């Protein structure tokens, strides 16, 4: 199994296109990439919100995952919230969702129905986390603890979407997250995102590849099984305070 797993995109479609090209994929006339050596793509979730072209990211990932079986997708917390928005649930249109909703509301009704249907299908078909290569590779948005692998109850859902949260908040209102990767001792390689870092963080077979594309960092891919990291720079303004420093 050869796969290129891409970190949190958050609507950064131009960076996504550039990264996929840099990985050696060729684009067909319909704007869909495929690799000459039949590699697959993987997505750690958080496709949308904050960036300029969330809906184009949805279209592409939906096509690759649900229509062509050329990609794997693990949903993120932003995906979960957008899904609930599309279902008509009452959600707070904030923390980046406002940009995706603005794009959506600018569309004609038919296009709105189409994108809504596609995203709902993509989300509902997705597992909580993706298990590949005979359990040697796991893609989970916020990561996963060894003892939760193989399970899918509510606690697992909370963990893979939000991380190892304590229930407490930082002074800025953001949730306190435990550093689960530090105490991970599993055999499976865990590829995840969720917490933006200035450079990919590799620790105990875990790979955080959310390098803050939407905060002016980079969009990063991990090539598996080569374990090679490939990035492209972001076109977004740099937001220093959005990156987490691990000591
Ligand atoms: Mn994210």
PDB file of N, CA, C and O in Angstrom, residues 30-81:
ATOM      1  N   UNK A  30     -10.861  16.639 -16.242  1.00  0.00           N
ATOM      2  CA  UNK A  30     -11.929  16.982 -15.299  1.00  0.00           C
ATOM      3  C   UNK A  30     -11.394  17.555 -13.998  1.00  0.00           C
ATOM      4  O   UNK A  30     -12.165  17.816 -13.066  1.00  0.00           O
ATOM      5  N   UNK A  31     -10.073  17.762 -13.910  1.00  0.00           N
ATOM      6  CA  UNK A  31      -9.499  18.356 -12.702  1.00  0.00           C
ATOM      7  C   UNK A  31      -9.324  17.375 -11.556  1.00  0.00           C
ATOM      8  O   UNK A  31      -9.305  17.767 -10.389  1.00  0.00           O
ATOM      9  N   UNK A  32      -9.168  16.075 -11.892  1.00  0.00           N
ATOM     10  CA  UNK A  32      -8.990  15.056 -10.851  1.00  0.00           C
ATOM     11  C   UNK A  32      -7.590  14.441 -11.002  1.00  0.00           C
ATOM     12  O   UNK A  32      -7.197  14.044 -12.090  1.00  0.00           O
ATOM     13  N   UNK A  33      -6.847  14.360  -9.882  1.00  0.00           N
ATOM     14  CA  UNK A  33      -5.485  13.838  -9.966  1.00  0.00           C
ATOM     15  C   UNK A  33      -5.419  12.316  -9.819  1.00  0.00           C
ATOM     16  O   UNK A  33      -6.214  11.722  -9.084  1.00  0.00           O
ATOM     17  N   UNK A  34      -4.460  11.700 -10.507  1.00  0.00           N
ATOM     18  CA  UNK A  34      -4.148  10.295 -10.224  1.00  0.00           C
ATOM     19  C   UNK A  34      -2.645  10.113 -10.390  1.00  0.00           C
ATOM     20  O   UNK A  34      -1.990  10.874 -11.110  1.00  0.00           O
ATOM     21  N   UNK A  35      -2.109   9.114  -9.683  1.00  0.00           N
ATOM     22  CA  UNK A  35      -0.659   8.925  -9.682  1.00  0.00           C
ATOM     23  C   UNK A  35      -0.265   7.847 -10.681  1.00  0.00           C
ATOM     24  O   UNK A  35      -0.903   6.794 -10.723  1.00  0.00           O
ATOM     25  N   UNK A  36       0.775   8.087 -11.488  1.00  0.00           N
ATOM     26  CA  UNK A  36       1.182   7.088 -12.490  1.00  0.00           C
ATOM     27  C   UNK A  36       1.528   5.734 -11.873  1.00  0.00           C
ATOM     28  O   UNK A  36       1.405   4.709 -12.517  1.00  0.00           O
ATOM     29  N   UNK A  37       1.956   5.726 -10.607  1.00  0.00           N
ATOM     30  CA  UNK A  37       2.268   4.443  -9.946  1.00  0.00           C
ATOM     31  C   UNK A  37       1.141   3.996  -9.031  1.00  0.00           C
ATOM     32  O   UNK A  37       1.355   3.207  -8.112  1.00  0.00           O
ATOM     33  N   UNK A  38      -0.071   4.518  -9.304  1.00  0.00           N
ATOM     34  CA  UNK A  38      -1.261   4.101  -8.547  1.00  0.00           C
ATOM     35  C   UNK A  38      -1.177   4.314  -7.044  1.00  0.00           C
ATOM     36  O   UNK A  38      -1.675   3.505  -6.274  1.00  0.00           O
ATOM     37  N   UNK A  39      -0.556   5.400  -6.626  1.00  0.00           N
ATOM     38  CA  UNK A  39      -0.573   5.721  -5.213  1.00  0.00           C
ATOM     39  C   UNK A  39      -1.960   6.256  -4.857  1.00  0.00           C
ATOM     40  O   UNK A  39      -2.678   6.763  -5.716  1.00  0.00           O
ATOM     41  N   UNK A  40      -2.335   6.150  -3.581  1.00  0.00           N
ATOM     42  CA  UNK A  40      -3.607   6.709  -3.118  1.00  0.00           C
ATOM     43  C   UNK A  40      -3.332   7.992  -2.339  1.00  0.00           C
ATOM     44  O   UNK A  40      -2.202   8.248  -1.913  1.00  0.00           O
ATOM     45  N   UNK A  41      -4.376   8.791  -2.149  1.00  0.00           N
ATOM     46  CA  UNK A  41      -4.273   9.958  -1.288  1.00  0.00           C
ATOM     47  C   UNK A  41      -5.010   9.683   0.019  1.00  0.00           C
ATOM     48  O   UNK A  41      -5.948   8.871   0.060  1.00  0.00           O
ATOM     49  N   UNK A  42      -4.579  10.344   1.082  1.00  0.00           N
ATOM     50  CA  UNK A  42      -5.260  10.244   2.364  1.00  0.00           C
ATOM     51  C   UNK A  42      -5.446  11.651   2.918  1.00  0.00           C
ATOM     52  O   UNK A  42      -4.651  12.549   2.632  1.00  0.00           O
ATOM     53  N   UNK A  43      -6.517  11.831   3.697  1.00  0.00           N
ATOM     54  CA  UNK A  43      -6.805  13.152   4.264  1.00  0.00           C
ATOM     55  C   UNK A  43      -7.072  13.012   5.760  1.00  0.00           C
ATOM     56  O   UNK A  43      -7.885  12.184   6.160  1.00  0.00           O
ATOM     57  N   UNK A  44      -6.414  13.828   6.553  1.00  0.00           N
ATOM     58  CA  UNK A  44      -6.600  13.757   8.009  1.00  0.00           C
ATOM     59  C   UNK A  44      -7.809  14.556   8.497  1.00  0.00           C
ATOM     60  O   UNK A  44      -8.057  14.621   9.694  1.00  0.00           O
ATOM     61  N   UNK A  45      -8.584  15.127   7.575  1.00  0.00           N
ATOM     62  CA  UNK A  45      -9.787  15.855   7.982  1.00  0.00           C
ATOM     63  C   UNK A  45      -9.554  17.342   8.123  1.00  0.00           C
ATOM     64  O   UNK A  45      -8.434  17.835   7.912  1.00  0.00           O
ATOM     65  N   UNK A  46     -10.622  18.063   8.484  1.00  0.00           N
ATOM     66  CA  UNK A  46     -10.629  19.532   8.464  1.00  0.00           C
ATOM     67  C   UNK A  46     -10.318  20.034   7.050  1.00  0.00           C
ATOM     68  O   UNK A  46      -9.326  20.726   6.806  1.00  0.00           O
ATOM     69  N   UNK A  47     -11.221  19.671   6.146  1.00  0.00           N
ATOM     70  CA  UNK A  47     -11.095  20.064   4.742  1.00  0.00           C
ATOM     71  C   UNK A  47     -11.444  21.535   4.555  1.00  0.00           C
ATOM     72  O   UNK A  47     -10.951  22.182   3.616  1.00  0.00           O
ATOM     73  N   UNK A  48     -12.302  22.041   5.430  1.00  0.00           N
ATOM     74  CA  UNK A  48     -12.943  23.344   5.213  1.00  0.00           C
ATOM     75  C   UNK A  48     -12.665  24.319   6.361  1.00  0.00           C
ATOM     76  O   UNK A  48     -12.049  23.976   7.351  1.00  0.00           O
ATOM     77  N   UNK A  49     -13.201  25.528   6.206  1.00  0.00           N
ATOM     78  CA  UNK A  49     -13.229  26.589   7.235  1.00  0.00           C
ATOM     79  C   UNK A  49     -11.936  27.430   7.268  1.00  0.00           C
ATOM     80  O   UNK A  49     -10.841  26.897   7.313  1.00  0.00           O
ATOM     81  N   UNK A  50     -12.150  28.717   7.323  1.00  0.00           N
ATOM     82  CA  UNK A  50     -11.106  29.761   7.421  1.00  0.00           C
ATOM     83  C   UNK A  50     -10.459  30.091   6.089  1.00  0.00           C
ATOM     84  O   UNK A  50     -10.169  31.233   5.806  1.00  0.00           O
ATOM     85  N   UNK A  51     -10.179  29.106   5.265  1.00  0.00           N
ATOM     86  CA  UNK A  51      -9.502  29.343   3.984  1.00  0.00           C
ATOM     87  C   UNK A  51     -10.490  29.765   2.906  1.00  0.00           C
ATOM     88  O   UNK A  51     -11.696  29.762   3.111  1.00  0.00           O
ATOM     89  N   UNK A  52      -9.956  30.160   1.708  1.00  0.00           N
ATOM     90  CA  UNK A  52     -10.795  30.787   0.686  1.00  0.00           C
ATOM     91  C   UNK A  52     -11.666  29.854  -0.156  1.00  0.00           C
ATOM     92  O   UNK A  52     -12.650  30.303  -0.731  1.00  0.00           O
ATOM     93  N   UNK A  53     -11.287  28.568  -0.288  1.00  0.00           N
ATOM     94  CA  UNK A  53     -12.007  27.711  -1.246  1.00  0.00           C
ATOM     95  C   UNK A  53     -12.376  26.362  -0.650  1.00  0.00           C
ATOM     96  O   UNK A  53     -12.019  25.304  -1.176  1.00  0.00           O
ATOM     97  N   UNK A  54     -13.145  26.414   0.429  1.00  0.00           N
ATOM     98  CA  UNK A  54     -13.536  25.181   1.123  1.00  0.00           C
ATOM     99  C   UNK A  54     -14.365  24.266   0.225  1.00  0.00           C
ATOM    100  O   UNK A  54     -14.196  23.044   0.243  1.00  0.00           O
ATOM    101  N   UNK A  55     -15.263  24.849  -0.560  1.00  0.00           N
ATOM    102  CA  UNK A  55     -16.187  23.999  -1.336  1.00  0.00           C
ATOM    103  C   UNK A  55     -15.456  23.242  -2.440  1.00  0.00           C
ATOM    104  O   UNK A  55     -15.793  22.099  -2.748  1.00  0.00           O
ATOM    105  N   UNK A  56     -14.437  23.848  -3.014  1.00  0.00           N
ATOM    106  CA  UNK A  56     -13.647  23.134  -4.034  1.00  0.00           C
ATOM    107  C   UNK A  56     -12.886  21.967  -3.411  1.00  0.00           C
ATOM    108  O   UNK A  56     -12.683  20.939  -4.058  1.00  0.00           O
ATOM    109  N   UNK A  57     -12.459  22.133  -2.172  1.00  0.00           N
ATOM    110  CA  UNK A  57     -11.789  21.019  -1.487  1.00  0.00           C
ATOM    111  C   UNK A  57     -12.785  19.871  -1.286  1.00  0.00           C
ATOM    112  O   UNK A  57     -12.467  18.701  -1.551  1.00  0.00           O
ATOM    113  N   UNK A  58     -13.995  20.202  -0.846  1.00  0.00           N
ATOM    114  CA  UNK A  58     -15.023  19.164  -0.665  1.00  0.00           C
ATOM    115  C   UNK A  58     -15.263  18.415  -1.976  1.00  0.00           C
ATOM    116  O   UNK A  58     -15.283  17.186  -2.015  1.00  0.00           O
ATOM    117  N   UNK A  59     -15.457  19.165  -3.066  1.00  0.00           N
ATOM    118  CA  UNK A  59     -15.742  18.547  -4.379  1.00  0.00           C
ATOM    119  C   UNK A  59     -14.660  17.529  -4.744  1.00  0.00           C
ATOM    120  O   UNK A  59     -14.956  16.415  -5.171  1.00  0.00           O
ATOM    121  N   UNK A  60     -13.404  17.938  -4.568  1.00  0.00           N
ATOM    122  CA  UNK A  60     -12.290  17.079  -4.974  1.00  0.00           C
ATOM    123  C   UNK A  60     -12.190  15.837  -4.088  1.00  0.00           C
ATOM    124  O   UNK A  60     -12.059  14.713  -4.583  1.00  0.00           O
ATOM    125  N   UNK A  61     -12.292  16.035  -2.793  1.00  0.00           N
ATOM    126  CA  UNK A  61     -12.156  14.893  -1.880  1.00  0.00           C
ATOM    127  C   UNK A  61     -13.343  13.938  -2.052  1.00  0.00           C
ATOM    128  O   UNK A  61     -13.171  12.709  -2.067  1.00  0.00           O
ATOM    129  N   UNK A  62     -14.538  14.491  -2.228  1.00  0.00           N
ATOM    130  CA  UNK A  62     -15.722  13.649  -2.464  1.00  0.00           C
ATOM    131  C   UNK A  62     -15.511  12.779  -3.707  1.00  0.00           C
ATOM    132  O   UNK A  62     -15.771  11.574  -3.687  1.00  0.00           O
ATOM    133  N   UNK A  63     -15.046  13.384  -4.789  1.00  0.00           N
ATOM    134  CA  UNK A  63     -14.835  12.650  -6.040  1.00  0.00           C
ATOM    135  C   UNK A  63     -13.804  11.523  -5.842  1.00  0.00           C
ATOM    136  O   UNK A  63     -14.032  10.381  -6.244  1.00  0.00           O
ATOM    137  N   UNK A  64     -12.674  11.855  -5.216  1.00  0.00           N
ATOM    138  CA  UNK A  64     -11.596  10.870  -5.040  1.00  0.00           C
ATOM    139  C   UNK A  64     -12.004   9.726  -4.110  1.00  0.00           C
ATOM    140  O   UNK A  64     -11.693   8.568  -4.369  1.00  0.00           O
ATOM    141  N   UNK A  65     -12.723  10.066  -3.034  1.00  0.00           N
ATOM    142  CA  UNK A  65     -13.050   9.057  -2.017  1.00  0.00           C
ATOM    143  C   UNK A  65     -14.277   8.245  -2.430  1.00  0.00           C
ATOM    144  O   UNK A  65     -14.223   7.007  -2.449  1.00  0.00           O
ATOM    145  N   UNK A  66     -15.367   8.928  -2.765  1.00  0.00           N
ATOM    146  CA  UNK A  66     -16.626   8.189  -2.947  1.00  0.00           C
ATOM    147  C   UNK A  66     -16.846   7.714  -4.384  1.00  0.00           C
ATOM    148  O   UNK A  66     -17.543   6.732  -4.592  1.00  0.00           O
ATOM    149  N   UNK A  67     -16.289   8.396  -5.371  1.00  0.00           N
ATOM    150  CA  UNK A  67     -16.554   8.019  -6.760  1.00  0.00           C
ATOM    151  C   UNK A  67     -15.444   7.159  -7.358  1.00  0.00           C
ATOM    152  O   UNK A  67     -15.691   6.319  -8.205  1.00  0.00           O
ATOM    153  N   UNK A  68     -14.194   7.419  -6.940  1.00  0.00           N
ATOM    154  CA  UNK A  68     -13.078   6.719  -7.598  1.00  0.00           C
ATOM    155  C   UNK A  68     -12.323   5.750  -6.705  1.00  0.00           C
ATOM    156  O   UNK A  68     -11.437   5.042  -7.185  1.00  0.00           O
ATOM    157  N   UNK A  69     -12.654   5.750  -5.409  1.00  0.00           N
ATOM    158  CA  UNK A  69     -11.906   4.884  -4.472  1.00  0.00           C
ATOM    159  C   UNK A  69     -10.397   5.073  -4.589  1.00  0.00           C
ATOM    160  O   UNK A  69      -9.639   4.107  -4.534  1.00  0.00           O
ATOM    161  N   UNK A  70      -9.981   6.316  -4.758  1.00  0.00           N
ATOM    162  CA  UNK A  70      -8.541   6.597  -4.873  1.00  0.00           C
ATOM    163  C   UNK A  70      -8.011   7.336  -3.650  1.00  0.00           C
ATOM    164  O   UNK A  70      -6.876   7.812  -3.658  1.00  0.00           O
ATOM    165  N   UNK A  71      -8.863   7.502  -2.647  1.00  0.00           N
ATOM    166  CA  UNK A  71      -8.417   8.254  -1.471  1.00  0.00           C
ATOM    167  C   UNK A  71      -9.166   7.786  -0.226  1.00  0.00           C
ATOM    168  O   UNK A  71     -10.241   7.181  -0.310  1.00  0.00           O
ATOM    169  N   UNK A  72      -8.568   8.075   0.922  1.00  0.00           N
ATOM    170  CA  UNK A  72      -9.137   7.752   2.229  1.00  0.00           C
ATOM    171  C   UNK A  72      -9.288   9.041   3.014  1.00  0.00           C
ATOM    172  O   UNK A  72      -8.449   9.933   2.922  1.00  0.00           O
ATOM    173  N   UNK A  73     -10.352   9.105   3.802  1.00  0.00           N
ATOM    174  CA  UNK A  73     -10.668  10.348   4.518  1.00  0.00           C
ATOM    175  C   UNK A  73     -11.121  10.041   5.933  1.00  0.00           C
ATOM    176  O   UNK A  73     -12.024   9.227   6.140  1.00  0.00           O
ATOM    177  N   UNK A  74     -10.487  10.687   6.893  1.00  0.00           N
ATOM    178  CA  UNK A  74     -10.920  10.621   8.295  1.00  0.00           C
ATOM    179  C   UNK A  74     -11.462  12.008   8.663  1.00  0.00           C
ATOM    180  O   UNK A  74     -10.753  12.995   8.501  1.00  0.00           O
ATOM    181  N   UNK A  75     -12.696  12.118   9.120  1.00  0.00           N
ATOM    182  CA  UNK A  75     -13.264  13.447   9.390  1.00  0.00           C
ATOM    183  C   UNK A  75     -12.626  14.146  10.585  1.00  0.00           C
ATOM    184  O   UNK A  75     -12.193  13.500  11.534  1.00  0.00           O
ATOM    185  N   UNK A  76     -12.593  15.475  10.521  1.00  0.00           N
ATOM    186  CA  UNK A  76     -12.107  16.288  11.628  1.00  0.00           C
ATOM    187  C   UNK A  76     -13.250  16.983  12.351  1.00  0.00           C
ATOM    188  O   UNK A  76     -14.416  16.888  11.935  1.00  0.00           O
ATOM    189  N   UNK A  77     -12.920  17.715  13.397  1.00  0.00           N
ATOM    190  CA  UNK A  77     -13.961  18.420  14.161  1.00  0.00           C
ATOM    191  C   UNK A  77     -14.669  19.470  13.311  1.00  0.00           C
ATOM    192  O   UNK A  77     -15.888  19.667  13.437  1.00  0.00           O
ATOM    193  N   UNK A  78     -13.938  20.123  12.404  1.00  0.00           N
ATOM    194  CA  UNK A  78     -14.607  21.097  11.522  1.00  0.00           C
ATOM    195  C   UNK A  78     -15.552  20.391  10.546  1.00  0.00           C
ATOM    196  O   UNK A  78     -16.600  20.943  10.200  1.00  0.00           O
ATOM    197  N   UNK A  79     -15.182  19.191  10.119  1.00  0.00           N
ATOM    198  CA  UNK A  79     -16.052  18.401   9.230  1.00  0.00           C
ATOM    199  C   UNK A  79     -17.335  18.023   9.973  1.00  0.00           C
ATOM    200  O   UNK A  79     -18.438  18.110   9.419  1.00  0.00           O
ATOM    201  N   UNK A  80     -17.166  17.606  11.221  1.00  0.00           N
ATOM    202  CA  UNK A  80     -18.314  17.207  12.030  1.00  0.00           C
ATOM    203  C   UNK A  80     -19.305  18.359  12.206  1.00  0.00           C
ATOM    204  O   UNK A  80     -20.524  18.189  12.101  1.00  0.00           O
ATOM    205  N   UNK A  81     -18.763  19.568  12.417  1.00  0.00           N
ATOM    206  CA  UNK A  81     -19.634  20.729  12.620  1.00  0.00           C
ATOM    207  C   UNK A  81     -20.335  21.128  11.319  1.00  0.00           C
ATOM    208  O   UNK A  81     -21.525  21.469  11.321  1.00  0.00           O
TER     209      UNK A  81
END
